[in-house]
Amino acid sequence: MSGIARVTACALWGLETELVTVEVDVSSGLPGFDVVGLPDSAVREARERVRAAIRNSGFEFPLRRITVNLAPAERRKEGTGFDLAIALAILRASGQLLVAVSELCVGELGLDGAVRPVRGVLPRAKRAVGAGIPGALVAGQNAAEAAAAGSEAIAVDTLRAAVAHLDGTVRLAPAARPPVPDAPAWEVDLGDIVGQETPKRALEIAAAGGHNLLLIGPPGTGKTLLAQALPSILPPLDEDEAMDASVVHSVAGLVDPGRPLLRARPFRAPHHTASRLSLVGGGTPPRPGEVSLAHTGALFLDELAQFSPQVLDTLREPLQEGRITISRAGTSATYPARFTLIAAMNPCPCGKLGDSATPCTCLPDAIDRYNGRISGPLLDRIDLRVHVPRVPYEALRDGRAHERSSDVRRRVLTARARMTARGCRANSELTPADLRRHCSLDGPAEALLGRAVQDRRLSARAYHRILRVARTIADLEVSDGVRRDHLASALLLRA
Ligand SMILES: Nc1ncnc2c1ncn2[C@@H]1O[C@H](COP(=O)(O)OP(=O)(O)O)[C@@H](O)[C@H]1O
Ligand SMILES: [Mg+2]
């Protein structure tokens, strides 16, 4: 038997998706197997996988002229996710599959006919559901992801199982839609950190308004601990943000099959030896990097001065634009990358500068070189820079109760609600026009800011950033106006 069959698959470029019709024509003529429609090398190699998978699943690979067209044909198709659709279309066109396939089919095939998971099933399934295709056939490990996208996802572990399900001989039940996950437990609670009232306050402001924060202090004073406490006071993800962040994780291949939707804002902490590629993303096919995995959450760069200045320089675009564009060989992919930056570093190479207990032994130009590793443009985008001093012995000894994260989080949530009511996600995203509208200063505040701009030669960017922080400080105090003391705190925290 010969004929044409069509099965729906979905292409992925960066986070962008497009439904692809896999058309297969099986006709008489010299036996052959061609894939057209701009396949990349992984898609061209599908021929070998599909041929072996069909044979090893007990079907017959037609000894005819087989043409596979991936339509629309004008854009390059990447990856191994088309295997399942191609195999099913061949089986249908050659009469070995009895019914037409109306589901989205996404999966890689092993030579033995196993269906393997691929990256990006969440956005692909979402795209199909949006286009009115409710069903999806995917690998078992991808089923929860597809279900989370609202798909009636059927987990097929083998090509045989897929055919049996479609023919109706062995019907499989759709995967359950994953439940809305509970709030996770936090690793570090603010209540367990002794002293450090100013850094804690800065952390609260950062969490409330989404402002970037740098912690500077000698080793062992709790900088890493403070940063790790940030997730415990961040506002929860709303549904859209949870989906956006989960899509990035899906495309990176980092979905937990048991819990496909992110339940808390991501907190990414790449090591200072991280490459540019792992930080901002890229590769073939391109994958999102740490800045995108941190989207909607926080990026923690511990030991900031140890990162290569070239790697740090790539943070400028995401910090400014909230996204990152990765170009390669004529195409480019844009990934979201809106995160709060939290960084920690020692004040100098020996770490003792400014520490009252022990004198610093660094030579002045060693200190300059050390600080020079953090570029001006990067520093300019860090709104809160606070010193984390050594905690006195008596404070460490006394077991007095400290404010818990849950109490701080309550204030953060109140402040966030005020921001949302003004129509913005977080104060860090206020535009200069928004600032004029929502950040009117009283006389004394105006005078203070005027003087600071002059004395500290602040850039226009710094000026706007200070106003945003002052707005957050006012919001934490449930104050409609921005007063002089709010502004003074904002200036002090940027010292
Ligand atoms: N302020 C603090 N309160 C409670 N424990 C602290 C504090 N500072 C440091 N510690 C203890 O010291 C350890 C090292 O702290 P860490 O956050 O790694 O310091 P840093 O990053 O500043 O070098 C922590 O795991 C914790 O046990
Ligand atoms: Mg540390």
Short mmCIF file of C-alpha atoms and ligand atoms in Angstrom, two decimals:
data_model
loop_
_atom_site.label_atom_id
_atom_site.label_comp_id
_atom_site.label_asym_id
_atom_site.label_seq_id
_atom_site.Cartn_x
_atom_site.Cartn_y
_atom_site.Cartn_z
CA MET A 1 0.00 0.00 0.00
CA SER A 2 1.20 3.52 -0.68
CA GLY A 3 -0.11 6.91 0.28
CA ILE A 4 0.35 10.11 2.16
CA ALA A 5 0.04 10.50 5.93
CA ARG A 6 0.31 13.53 8.18
CA VAL A 7 1.28 13.71 11.85
CA THR A 8 1.67 16.88 13.92
CA ALA A 9 4.98 17.62 15.62
CA CYS A 10 6.37 20.87 16.98
CA ALA A 11 9.60 22.72 16.28
CA LEU A 12 11.49 24.66 18.91
CA TRP A 13 13.88 27.58 18.47
CA GLY A 14 14.96 29.02 21.77
CA LEU A 15 11.62 29.32 23.55
CA GLU A 16 9.78 29.86 20.30
CA THR A 17 7.57 27.05 19.02
CA GLU A 18 5.79 26.30 15.80
CA LEU A 19 3.61 23.35 14.90
CA VAL A 20 5.09 21.26 12.13
CA THR A 21 3.17 18.88 9.91
CA VAL A 22 5.24 15.80 9.23
CA GLU A 23 4.05 14.68 5.79
CA VAL A 24 5.13 11.30 4.56
CA ASP A 25 4.71 10.02 1.06
CA VAL A 26 5.36 6.35 0.39
CA SER A 27 5.34 5.59 -3.29
CA SER A 28 6.64 3.01 -5.70
CA GLY A 29 10.03 3.57 -7.18
CA LEU A 30 13.59 2.95 -6.18
CA PRO A 31 13.73 2.38 -2.38
CA GLY A 32 14.92 5.52 -0.63
CA PHE A 33 14.32 7.66 2.43
CA ASP A 34 14.60 11.44 2.21
CA VAL A 35 13.80 14.16 4.71
CA VAL A 36 13.11 17.60 3.27
CA GLY A 37 11.91 20.83 4.86
CA LEU A 38 15.17 22.20 6.24
CA PRO A 39 16.14 19.49 8.72
CA ASP A 40 19.35 20.00 10.70
CA SER A 41 21.80 17.12 11.06
CA ALA A 42 19.97 15.62 14.07
CA VAL A 43 16.73 15.57 12.11
CA ARG A 44 18.47 14.04 9.06
CA GLU A 45 19.87 11.36 11.32
CA ALA A 46 16.29 10.56 12.31
CA ARG A 47 16.25 8.36 9.21
CA GLU A 48 18.59 5.84 10.77
CA ARG A 49 16.84 5.85 14.13
CA VAL A 50 13.38 5.60 12.59
CA ARG A 51 14.36 2.80 10.22
CA ALA A 52 15.85 0.69 13.02
CA ALA A 53 13.05 1.51 15.47
CA ILE A 54 10.36 0.46 13.00
CA ARG A 55 12.10 -2.83 12.23
CA ASN A 56 12.95 -3.63 15.84
CA SER A 57 9.37 -2.96 16.90
CA GLY A 58 8.13 -5.78 14.70
CA PHE A 59 6.88 -3.61 11.84
CA GLU A 60 8.05 -3.58 8.29
CA PHE A 61 10.14 -0.75 6.95
CA PRO A 62 8.66 -0.17 3.49
CA LEU A 63 11.14 -0.90 0.70
CA ARG A 64 9.75 1.95 -1.32
CA ARG A 65 10.45 5.55 -2.01
CA ILE A 66 9.78 7.46 1.22
CA THR A 67 9.75 11.24 1.31
CA VAL A 68 9.32 13.07 4.59
CA ASN A 69 8.46 16.76 4.41
CA LEU A 70 8.51 18.97 7.50
CA ALA A 71 6.04 21.75 6.74
CA PRO A 72 6.25 24.72 6.81
CA ALA A 73 9.55 24.11 5.07
CA GLU A 74 11.22 27.51 5.23
CA ARG A 75 12.66 27.36 8.74
CA ARG A 76 15.39 25.04 9.98
CA LYS A 77 14.18 22.21 12.22
CA GLU A 78 16.44 21.18 15.07
CA GLY A 79 16.81 18.25 17.37
CA THR A 80 15.57 14.71 17.74
CA GLY A 81 11.97 15.39 18.74
CA PHE A 82 10.56 14.63 15.29
CA ASP A 83 11.46 10.91 15.34
CA LEU A 84 8.18 9.68 16.80
CA ALA A 85 6.03 11.70 14.38
CA ILE A 86 8.09 10.56 11.38
CA ALA A 87 7.85 6.88 12.39
CA LEU A 88 4.11 7.05 13.00
CA ALA A 89 3.54 8.84 9.70
CA ILE A 90 5.51 6.14 7.84
CA LEU A 91 3.52 3.39 9.56
CA ARG A 92 0.29 5.18 8.69
CA ALA A 93 1.27 5.83 5.05
CA SER A 94 2.26 2.19 4.65
CA GLY A 95 -0.97 0.92 6.14
CA GLN A 96 0.54 -0.56 9.32
CA LEU A 97 -1.20 1.95 11.55
CA LEU A 98 -4.94 1.68 11.04
CA VAL A 99 -6.11 5.12 12.17
CA ALA A 100 -5.12 8.69 11.44
CA VAL A 101 -3.12 10.44 14.17
CA SER A 102 -4.70 13.61 15.55
CA GLU A 103 -2.40 14.04 18.56
CA LEU A 104 0.80 16.03 18.86
CA CYS A 105 3.68 13.54 18.69
CA VAL A 106 7.00 14.51 20.24
CA GLY A 107 9.81 12.14 21.13
CA GLU A 108 13.14 10.70 20.14
CA LEU A 109 13.38 7.05 19.14
CA GLY A 110 16.00 4.57 20.23
CA LEU A 111 17.12 1.94 17.73
CA ASP A 112 15.13 -0.62 19.74
CA GLY A 113 11.94 1.40 19.37
CA ALA A 114 12.03 3.03 22.82
CA VAL A 115 10.54 6.52 23.00
CA ARG A 116 12.96 8.87 24.72
CA PRO A 117 12.30 12.22 26.35
CA VAL A 118 13.33 15.46 24.65
CA ARG A 119 13.77 19.03 25.85
CA GLY A 120 11.04 21.62 25.60
CA VAL A 121 7.93 19.46 25.81
CA LEU A 122 6.17 21.99 28.05
CA PRO A 123 6.14 24.84 25.49
CA ARG A 124 5.51 22.43 22.61
CA ALA A 125 2.47 20.88 24.29
CA LYS A 126 1.27 24.34 25.27
CA ARG A 127 1.49 25.44 21.65
CA ALA A 128 -0.53 22.43 20.46
CA VAL A 129 -3.22 22.92 23.10
CA GLY A 130 -3.45 26.57 22.07
CA ALA A 131 -3.93 25.48 18.47
CA GLY A 132 -6.80 23.17 19.41
CA ILE A 133 -4.86 19.89 19.57
CA PRO A 134 -5.66 18.54 23.04
CA GLY A 135 -3.87 15.18 22.86
CA ALA A 136 -0.17 14.45 22.93
CA LEU A 137 1.95 11.32 22.67
CA VAL A 138 5.25 11.76 24.51
CA ALA A 139 7.87 9.76 26.39
CA GLY A 140 7.01 8.74 29.94
CA GLN A 141 9.46 11.21 31.42
CA ASN A 142 7.83 14.04 29.46
CA ALA A 143 4.23 13.16 30.28
CA ALA A 144 3.83 15.26 33.42
CA GLU A 145 5.30 18.24 31.58
CA ALA A 146 2.81 17.89 28.74
CA ALA A 147 -0.01 17.43 31.25
CA ALA A 148 1.11 20.59 33.06
CA ALA A 149 0.66 22.43 29.77
CA GLY A 150 -2.97 21.30 29.77
CA SER A 151 -2.49 18.43 27.34
CA GLU A 152 -4.19 15.04 27.52
CA ALA A 153 -0.79 13.48 27.61
CA ILE A 154 -0.30 9.81 26.81
CA ALA A 155 3.00 8.38 27.98
CA VAL A 156 4.25 5.97 25.33
CA ASP A 157 7.41 4.13 26.24
CA THR A 158 7.81 2.38 22.90
CA LEU A 159 6.76 2.85 19.31
CA ARG A 160 4.75 -0.38 19.64
CA ALA A 161 2.86 1.02 22.62
CA ALA A 162 2.08 4.17 20.64
CA VAL A 163 0.66 2.15 17.74
CA ALA A 164 -1.32 -0.12 20.05
CA HIS A 165 -2.80 2.90 21.78
CA LEU A 166 -3.72 4.62 18.53
CA ASP A 167 -5.19 1.43 17.01
CA GLY A 168 -7.18 0.92 20.17
CA THR A 169 -5.76 -2.50 21.01
CA VAL A 170 -4.16 -1.30 24.26
CA ARG A 171 -5.57 2.07 25.28
CA LEU A 172 -3.42 4.08 27.66
CA ALA A 173 -4.85 6.55 30.16
CA PRO A 174 -3.74 10.19 30.02
CA ALA A 175 -1.19 11.28 32.60
CA ALA A 176 -2.70 13.06 35.58
CA ARG A 177 -2.37 16.81 35.57
CA PRO A 178 0.23 17.50 38.25
CA PRO A 179 -1.21 19.03 41.40
CA VAL A 180 -0.35 22.60 42.31
CA PRO A 181 2.79 22.08 44.36
CA ASP A 182 3.03 23.18 48.00
CA ALA A 183 5.38 25.84 49.16
CA PRO A 184 8.82 24.34 49.57
CA ALA A 185 10.81 24.37 52.76
CA TRP A 186 13.64 26.90 52.85
CA GLU A 187 17.22 25.96 53.39
CA VAL A 188 18.19 28.99 55.44
CA ASP A 189 15.93 31.10 57.64
CA LEU A 190 16.80 34.70 58.47
CA GLY A 191 16.08 33.89 62.10
CA ASP A 192 19.13 31.64 62.20
CA ILE A 193 21.48 34.45 61.20
CA VAL A 194 22.92 36.41 64.11
CA GLY A 195 23.22 40.20 63.88
CA GLN A 196 23.69 41.67 60.38
CA GLU A 197 20.67 43.94 60.73
CA THR A 198 21.67 46.21 57.85
CA PRO A 199 22.37 43.37 55.40
CA LYS A 200 19.09 41.76 56.42
CA ARG A 201 17.25 45.00 55.80
CA ALA A 202 18.92 45.27 52.38
CA LEU A 203 17.85 41.70 51.64
CA GLU A 204 14.26 42.58 52.54
CA ILE A 205 14.35 45.62 50.24
CA ALA A 206 15.87 43.54 47.45
CA ALA A 207 13.16 40.90 47.82
CA ALA A 208 10.35 43.45 47.95
CA GLY A 209 11.38 45.59 45.00
CA GLY A 210 13.54 43.23 42.94
CA HIS A 211 16.64 45.38 43.43
CA ASN A 212 20.15 44.05 42.90
CA LEU A 213 22.28 43.57 45.99
CA LEU A 214 26.00 43.25 46.71
CA LEU A 215 27.23 42.00 50.10
CA ILE A 216 30.81 42.93 50.96
CA GLY A 217 32.61 41.68 54.04
CA PRO A 218 35.36 39.51 55.49
CA PRO A 219 35.14 35.71 55.19
CA GLY A 220 32.91 33.85 57.59
CA THR A 221 30.56 36.69 58.45
CA GLY A 222 27.48 35.12 56.88
CA LYS A 223 27.40 36.59 53.34
CA THR A 224 26.68 33.25 51.70
CA LEU A 225 24.20 32.44 54.44
CA LEU A 226 22.37 35.75 53.93
CA ALA A 227 22.14 35.21 50.17
CA GLN A 228 20.81 31.70 50.71
CA ALA A 229 18.07 33.15 52.91
CA LEU A 230 16.72 35.25 50.04
CA PRO A 231 14.37 32.54 48.66
CA SER A 232 12.68 32.37 52.06
CA ILE A 233 11.42 35.95 51.77
CA LEU A 234 10.67 36.22 48.04
CA PRO A 235 7.03 36.59 47.04
CA PRO A 236 5.46 33.44 45.54
CA LEU A 237 5.30 32.92 41.79
CA ASP A 238 1.99 33.72 40.18
CA GLU A 239 0.62 31.25 37.63
CA ASP A 240 1.99 33.03 34.57
CA GLU A 241 5.42 33.46 36.10
CA ALA A 242 5.46 29.80 37.15
CA MET A 243 4.70 28.80 33.57
CA ASP A 244 7.31 31.18 32.11
CA ALA A 245 10.03 29.97 34.45
CA SER A 246 9.06 26.33 33.93
CA VAL A 247 9.21 26.74 30.14
CA VAL A 248 12.84 27.88 30.42
CA HIS A 249 13.63 24.85 32.58
CA SER A 250 11.83 22.58 30.12
CA VAL A 251 13.84 23.91 27.18
CA ALA A 252 17.02 23.44 29.22
CA GLY A 253 16.01 19.85 29.90
CA LEU A 254 15.92 20.49 33.65
CA VAL A 255 12.35 19.56 34.51
CA ASP A 256 11.76 17.28 37.46
CA PRO A 257 9.33 14.72 35.94
CA GLY A 258 7.53 14.42 39.26
CA ARG A 259 7.11 18.16 39.58
CA PRO A 260 7.10 19.79 36.15
CA LEU A 261 5.95 23.24 37.25
CA LEU A 262 8.25 25.37 39.35
CA ARG A 263 6.73 26.04 42.74
CA ALA A 264 9.05 28.77 43.96
CA ARG A 265 11.11 31.47 42.35
CA PRO A 266 14.29 29.96 41.03
CA PHE A 267 17.51 30.68 42.92
CA ARG A 268 20.52 29.95 40.73
CA ALA A 269 24.01 30.00 42.14
CA PRO A 270 26.58 29.30 39.40
CA HIS A 271 30.16 28.75 40.56
CA HIS A 272 32.72 31.45 39.80
CA THR A 273 34.46 29.10 37.36
CA ALA A 274 31.27 29.05 35.23
CA SER A 275 31.87 29.66 31.55
CA ARG A 276 30.23 32.36 29.52
CA LEU A 277 28.19 29.65 27.78
CA SER A 278 26.78 28.22 30.98
CA LEU A 279 26.04 31.67 32.36
CA VAL A 280 24.27 33.27 29.39
CA GLY A 281 23.42 30.25 27.28
CA GLY A 282 24.18 29.17 23.74
CA GLY A 283 25.48 26.07 21.99
CA THR A 284 23.95 24.02 19.19
CA PRO A 285 21.04 23.74 19.50
CA PRO A 286 21.08 26.73 21.85
CA ARG A 287 20.21 26.21 25.47
CA PRO A 288 19.30 28.78 28.09
CA GLY A 289 22.02 29.68 30.58
CA GLU A 290 21.95 30.49 34.28
CA VAL A 291 20.67 34.04 33.69
CA SER A 292 17.57 32.57 32.02
CA LEU A 293 17.15 29.73 34.48
CA ALA A 294 17.03 32.51 37.10
CA HIS A 295 14.17 34.23 35.23
CA THR A 296 11.49 35.45 37.70
CA GLY A 297 13.86 34.62 40.56
CA ALA A 298 17.38 35.38 41.72
CA LEU A 299 20.89 34.87 40.40
CA PHE A 300 23.46 34.52 43.18
CA LEU A 301 27.09 35.15 42.28
CA ASP A 302 29.14 34.22 45.32
CA GLU A 303 32.78 35.41 45.36
CA LEU A 304 31.92 37.93 42.65
CA ALA A 305 35.51 39.10 42.20
CA GLN A 306 36.57 35.56 41.26
CA PHE A 307 34.35 35.53 38.16
CA SER A 308 36.13 36.38 34.95
CA PRO A 309 35.51 40.03 34.02
CA GLN A 310 34.58 38.89 30.47
CA VAL A 311 31.90 36.59 31.87
CA LEU A 312 30.58 39.34 34.17
CA ASP A 313 30.43 41.74 31.24
CA THR A 314 27.82 39.53 29.56
CA LEU A 315 25.46 40.26 32.44
CA ARG A 316 24.94 43.80 31.22
CA GLU A 317 22.32 42.96 28.62
CA PRO A 318 20.12 40.83 30.88
CA LEU A 319 20.45 43.30 33.76
CA GLN A 320 19.37 46.12 31.48
CA GLU A 321 16.83 44.41 29.21
CA GLY A 322 15.54 41.47 31.26
CA ARG A 323 16.42 39.13 28.39
CA ILE A 324 19.39 37.79 26.50
CA THR A 325 19.86 37.31 22.78
CA ILE A 326 22.21 34.59 21.65
CA SER A 327 23.35 34.79 18.06
CA ARG A 328 25.07 32.06 16.13
CA ALA A 329 25.47 31.05 12.52
CA GLY A 330 22.88 33.37 11.06
CA THR A 331 20.12 32.70 13.59
CA SER A 332 19.49 34.05 17.03
CA ALA A 333 17.47 32.99 20.02
CA THR A 334 16.14 35.28 22.70
CA TYR A 335 15.58 33.98 26.19
CA PRO A 336 13.95 35.81 29.08
CA ALA A 337 16.40 36.75 31.84
CA ARG A 338 14.67 38.97 34.38
CA PHE A 339 16.25 38.21 37.72
CA THR A 340 17.37 39.88 40.91
CA LEU A 341 21.14 39.81 41.14
CA ILE A 342 22.63 39.05 44.51
CA ALA A 343 26.38 38.99 44.80
CA ALA A 344 28.90 38.57 47.60
CA MET A 345 32.60 39.35 47.82
CA ASN A 346 35.44 40.03 50.18
CA PRO A 347 36.54 43.67 50.47
CA CYS A 348 40.10 42.83 49.36
CA PRO A 349 42.20 39.75 48.48
CA CYS A 350 43.02 38.93 52.14
CA GLY A 351 39.45 39.73 53.13
CA LYS A 352 40.31 41.82 56.18
CA LEU A 353 39.99 45.36 54.82
CA GLY A 354 37.73 47.44 57.08
CA ASP A 355 37.65 44.68 59.68
CA SER A 356 38.32 46.19 63.09
CA ALA A 357 39.81 43.04 64.62
CA THR A 358 42.66 42.20 62.24
CA PRO A 359 44.55 44.53 59.92
CA CYS A 360 44.49 44.05 56.16
CA THR A 361 47.81 42.93 54.67
CA CYS A 362 47.06 43.71 51.02
CA LEU A 363 49.13 46.19 49.03
CA PRO A 364 47.09 49.15 47.78
CA ASP A 365 47.39 48.24 44.12
CA ALA A 366 46.38 44.64 44.86
CA ILE A 367 43.18 46.07 46.35
CA ASP A 368 42.69 48.28 43.29
CA ARG A 369 43.21 45.36 40.94
CA TYR A 370 40.77 43.27 42.98
CA ASN A 371 38.04 45.90 42.89
CA GLY A 372 38.81 46.60 39.24
CA ARG A 373 37.49 43.15 38.39
CA ILE A 374 33.98 44.50 38.96
CA SER A 375 33.36 46.94 36.12
CA GLY A 376 31.77 50.35 36.61
CA PRO A 377 28.76 49.53 34.40
CA LEU A 378 28.07 46.37 36.43
CA LEU A 379 28.44 48.16 39.76
CA ASP A 380 26.19 50.95 38.53
CA ARG A 381 23.38 48.41 38.14
CA ILE A 382 23.71 47.16 41.71
CA ASP A 383 21.35 49.29 43.79
CA LEU A 384 22.17 48.03 47.24
CA ARG A 385 25.78 47.62 48.40
CA VAL A 386 26.18 46.77 52.02
CA HIS A 387 28.99 45.91 54.35
CA VAL A 388 28.68 42.65 56.25
CA PRO A 389 30.81 43.07 59.37
CA ARG A 390 32.24 40.48 61.71
CA VAL A 391 29.71 39.49 64.36
CA PRO A 392 30.94 40.11 67.93
CA TYR A 393 31.44 37.06 70.11
CA GLU A 394 28.78 38.15 72.64
CA ALA A 395 26.16 38.37 69.89
CA LEU A 396 27.03 34.89 68.61
CA ARG A 397 26.82 33.53 72.16
CA ASP A 398 23.47 34.95 73.18
CA GLY A 399 20.63 32.77 71.96
CA ARG A 400 18.12 35.59 71.57
CA ALA A 401 15.34 35.01 69.06
CA HIS A 402 15.78 36.84 65.78
CA GLU A 403 13.07 37.81 63.37
CA ARG A 404 12.07 34.79 61.29
CA SER A 405 11.82 34.79 57.51
CA SER A 406 8.05 34.32 57.67
CA ASP A 407 7.67 37.70 59.44
CA VAL A 408 9.90 39.49 56.95
CA ARG A 409 8.10 37.83 54.08
CA ARG A 410 4.79 39.23 55.29
CA ARG A 411 6.15 42.78 54.89
CA VAL A 412 7.59 41.90 51.50
CA LEU A 413 4.19 40.64 50.35
CA THR A 414 2.45 43.81 51.56
CA ALA A 415 4.96 45.95 49.70
CA ARG A 416 4.61 43.84 46.56
CA ALA A 417 0.83 44.16 46.68
CA ARG A 418 1.23 47.95 46.66
CA MET A 419 3.46 47.68 43.59
CA THR A 420 1.02 45.44 41.74
CA ALA A 421 -1.79 47.84 42.59
CA ARG A 422 0.21 50.54 40.80
CA GLY A 423 0.38 48.28 37.77
CA CYS A 424 3.97 47.13 37.98
CA ARG A 425 5.45 43.80 38.94
CA ALA A 426 8.22 45.22 41.10
CA ASN A 427 9.62 48.69 41.69
CA SER A 428 12.88 47.74 39.95
CA GLU A 429 10.85 47.79 36.74
CA LEU A 430 9.44 51.31 37.14
CA THR A 431 10.16 53.42 34.06
CA PRO A 432 11.27 57.07 34.41
CA ALA A 433 7.67 58.06 33.55
CA ASP A 434 6.32 55.75 36.26
CA LEU A 435 8.80 57.26 38.68
CA ARG A 436 7.52 60.76 37.96
CA ARG A 437 4.01 59.56 38.65
CA HIS A 438 4.57 57.36 41.69
CA CYS A 439 7.68 58.75 43.27
CA SER A 440 6.94 62.36 44.06
CA LEU A 441 9.39 63.62 46.66
CA ASP A 442 8.60 66.09 49.38
CA GLY A 443 10.75 69.25 49.69
CA PRO A 444 13.41 67.90 52.07
CA ALA A 445 13.74 64.69 50.04
CA GLU A 446 14.14 66.68 46.83
CA ALA A 447 16.87 68.80 48.41
CA LEU A 448 18.73 65.74 49.71
CA LEU A 449 18.68 64.02 46.35
CA GLY A 450 19.79 67.18 44.54
CA ARG A 451 22.80 67.43 46.81
CA ALA A 452 23.67 63.74 46.45
CA VAL A 453 23.52 63.88 42.66
CA GLN A 454 25.93 66.81 42.73
CA ASP A 455 28.33 65.55 45.41
CA ARG A 456 28.47 61.96 44.22
CA ARG A 457 28.32 62.82 40.50
CA LEU A 458 25.55 60.31 40.03
CA SER A 459 24.56 59.19 36.53
CA ALA A 460 20.97 59.49 35.36
CA ARG A 461 20.79 55.72 35.68
CA ALA A 462 21.97 55.85 39.29
CA TYR A 463 19.47 58.64 40.00
CA HIS A 464 16.55 56.54 38.76
CA ARG A 465 17.82 53.47 40.57
CA ILE A 466 18.00 55.34 43.87
CA LEU A 467 14.45 56.59 43.39
CA ARG A 468 13.21 53.05 42.79
CA VAL A 469 14.86 51.79 45.96
CA ALA A 470 13.44 54.73 47.94
CA ARG A 471 9.99 53.84 46.56
CA THR A 472 10.43 50.27 47.83
CA ILE A 473 11.55 51.46 51.26
CA ALA A 474 8.44 53.64 51.43
CA ASP A 475 6.28 50.69 50.32
CA LEU A 476 7.72 48.50 53.06
CA GLU A 477 6.60 51.19 55.51
CA VAL A 478 3.21 51.41 53.79
CA SER A 479 3.85 55.05 52.96
CA ASP A 480 2.27 56.63 49.88
CA GLY A 481 4.78 59.45 49.64
CA VAL A 482 8.54 59.08 49.45
CA ARG A 483 10.02 60.99 52.36
CA ARG A 484 13.48 62.27 53.12
CA ASP A 485 14.31 59.35 55.42
CA HIS A 486 13.33 56.82 52.73
CA LEU A 487 15.64 58.55 50.30
CA ALA A 488 18.41 58.84 52.88
CA SER A 489 18.24 55.07 53.45
CA ALA A 490 18.35 54.41 49.72
CA LEU A 491 21.44 56.61 49.38
CA LEU A 492 23.11 55.03 52.37
CA LEU A 493 22.49 51.51 51.08
CA ARG A 494 24.23 52.40 47.82
CA ALA A 495 27.38 53.61 49.51
N1 LIG B 1 25.87 36.04 61.24
C1 LIG B 1 25.94 34.72 61.40
N2 LIG B 1 25.02 34.07 62.14
C2 LIG B 1 25.08 32.74 62.31
N3 LIG B 1 26.04 31.96 61.79
C3 LIG B 1 26.98 32.54 61.05
C4 LIG B 1 26.98 33.94 60.82
N4 LIG B 1 28.05 34.22 60.05
C5 LIG B 1 28.66 33.08 59.79
N5 LIG B 1 28.04 32.05 60.39
C6 LIG B 1 28.46 30.64 60.36
O1 LIG B 1 29.65 30.58 59.59
C7 LIG B 1 29.47 29.78 58.44
C8 LIG B 1 30.11 30.47 57.26
O2 LIG B 1 29.34 31.59 56.88
P1 LIG B 1 29.27 32.08 55.40
O3 LIG B 1 27.91 32.58 55.13
O4 LIG B 1 29.77 31.04 54.48
O5 LIG B 1 30.30 33.28 55.44
P2 LIG B 1 30.88 34.12 54.24
O6 LIG B 1 30.11 33.80 53.03
O7 LIG B 1 30.71 35.54 54.67
O8 LIG B 1 32.31 33.75 54.15
C9 LIG B 1 28.00 29.61 58.28
O9 LIG B 1 27.66 28.38 57.70
C10 LIG B 1 27.49 29.72 59.69
O10 LIG B 1 27.55 28.48 60.32
MG MG B 2 30.84 32.90 51.37
#
